[in-house]
Amino acid sequence: AQTVTQSQPEMSVQEAETVTLSCTYDTSESDYYLFWYKQPPSRQMILVIRQEAYKQQNATENRFSVNFQKAAKSFSLKISDSQLGDAAMYFCAYNDMRFGAGTRLTVKP
Amino acid sequence: DVKVTQSSRYLVKRTGEKVFLECVQDMDHENMFWYRQDPGLGLRLIYFSYDVKMKEKGDIPEGYSVSREKKERFSLILESASTNQTSMYLCASSIRAGGAYEQYFGPGTRLTVT
């Protein structure tokens, strides 16, 4: 079975700086999708970014980008110019049903 | 916008009670999911459904059952609630099966079993 590992339970970043959240996964499949979701405090979880494994180009969405290393089975999320509204739990997911334990991101003003 | 709603934000039940958690989505999505979210464990899949009256076990189905009589509604049932089922329960939907599609989540139900 596929597993997703987020090794950083908590991370902290200064406002306007850059932070990278780590995610590794284990799979024997060659085609799959990877996701980062954001869960703000007391609010619904929403999609941040999606990566298709057959695409070598890293996905980007405004200040959010990923570093996808297929051979290493690594899928990190970079948040640039961090804002107070980025404070949340971030979950890495493999396909549509396999989630990591999450990383709580704190943004310091 | 896709909207996924859950019947309660907070619920307190006693050990042994039968508990129903309801989830409704308004975008004609084929897939629906139930997860429980616990600190340090992330989201764990309880059950999912690809279509009306269809259900598949996830990673932790023990102690739970589900019902999907209509496409827009997916219910999670705790047959006899126990204290180890105290958790946050999240419902989600996606347009169709295949792993490629974004999930849309409800606000969650925080269930406490005393």
PDB file of C-alpha atoms in Angstrom, chain A residues 52-95:
ATOM      1  CA  GLU A  52       0.882  14.868 -12.215  1.00  0.00           C
ATOM      2  CA  ALA A  53       3.669  12.308 -11.969  1.00  0.00           C
ATOM      3  CA  TYR A  54       4.142  11.993 -15.716  1.00  0.00           C
ATOM      4  CA  LYS A  55       4.896  15.713 -15.981  1.00  0.00           C
ATOM      5  CA  GLN A  56       8.497  16.609 -15.281  1.00  0.00           C
ATOM      6  CA  GLN A  57       7.733  20.286 -14.899  1.00  0.00           C
ATOM      7  CA  ASN A  58       7.075  21.352 -11.333  1.00  0.00           C
ATOM      8  CA  ALA A  59       3.618  22.784 -10.675  1.00  0.00           C
ATOM      9  CA  THR A  60       3.260  26.379  -9.530  1.00  0.00           C
ATOM     10  CA  GLU A  61       0.309  28.392  -8.255  1.00  0.00           C
ATOM     11  CA  ASN A  62       1.209  32.003  -7.530  1.00  0.00           C
ATOM     12  CA  ARG A  63       3.388  31.956  -4.386  1.00  0.00           C
ATOM     13  CA  PHE A  64       3.169  28.175  -4.081  1.00  0.00           C
ATOM     14  CA  SER A  65       5.425  25.816  -5.987  1.00  0.00           C
ATOM     15  CA  VAL A  66       6.541  22.237  -5.675  1.00  0.00           C
ATOM     16  CA  ASN A  67       9.821  20.425  -6.059  1.00  0.00           C
ATOM     17  CA  PHE A  68       8.847  17.047  -7.462  1.00  0.00           C
ATOM     18  CA  GLN A  69      11.607  14.454  -7.523  1.00  0.00           C
ATOM     19  CA  LYS A  70      10.043  11.291  -8.935  1.00  0.00           C
ATOM     20  CA  ALA A  71      13.041   9.032  -8.520  1.00  0.00           C
ATOM     21  CA  ALA A  72      13.498  10.104  -4.925  1.00  0.00           C
ATOM     22  CA  LYS A  73       9.715   9.966  -4.335  1.00  0.00           C
ATOM     23  CA  SER A  74       9.811  13.430  -2.877  1.00  0.00           C
ATOM     24  CA  PHE A  75       7.227  16.184  -3.226  1.00  0.00           C
ATOM     25  CA  SER A  76       8.019  19.343  -1.260  1.00  0.00           C
ATOM     26  CA  LEU A  77       5.951  22.530  -1.135  1.00  0.00           C
ATOM     27  CA  LYS A  78       7.635  25.935  -1.252  1.00  0.00           C
ATOM     28  CA  ILE A  79       5.740  28.964  -0.053  1.00  0.00           C
ATOM     29  CA  SER A  80       7.324  32.242  -1.102  1.00  0.00           C
ATOM     30  CA  ASP A  81       6.649  35.649   0.446  1.00  0.00           C
ATOM     31  CA  SER A  82       4.794  34.009   3.331  1.00  0.00           C
ATOM     32  CA  GLN A  83       1.698  35.795   4.569  1.00  0.00           C
ATOM     33  CA  LEU A  84      -0.161  35.588   7.853  1.00  0.00           C
ATOM     34  CA  GLY A  85      -3.021  33.889   6.021  1.00  0.00           C
ATOM     35  CA  ASP A  86      -0.733  30.990   5.120  1.00  0.00           C
ATOM     36  CA  ALA A  87      -0.820  29.793   8.713  1.00  0.00           C
ATOM     37  CA  ALA A  88      -2.536  26.396   8.596  1.00  0.00           C
ATOM     38  CA  MET A  89      -2.110  22.647   8.634  1.00  0.00           C
ATOM     39  CA  TYR A  90      -0.720  21.418   5.346  1.00  0.00           C
ATOM     40  CA  PHE A  91      -1.337  17.894   4.148  1.00  0.00           C
ATOM     41  CA  CYS A  92       0.436  16.067   1.372  1.00  0.00           C
ATOM     42  CA  ALA A  93      -1.688  13.490  -0.455  1.00  0.00           C
ATOM     43  CA  TYR A  94      -1.077  10.678  -2.910  1.00  0.00           C
ATOM     44  CA  ASN A  95      -3.886  10.236  -5.410  1.00  0.00           C
TER      45      ASN A  95
END
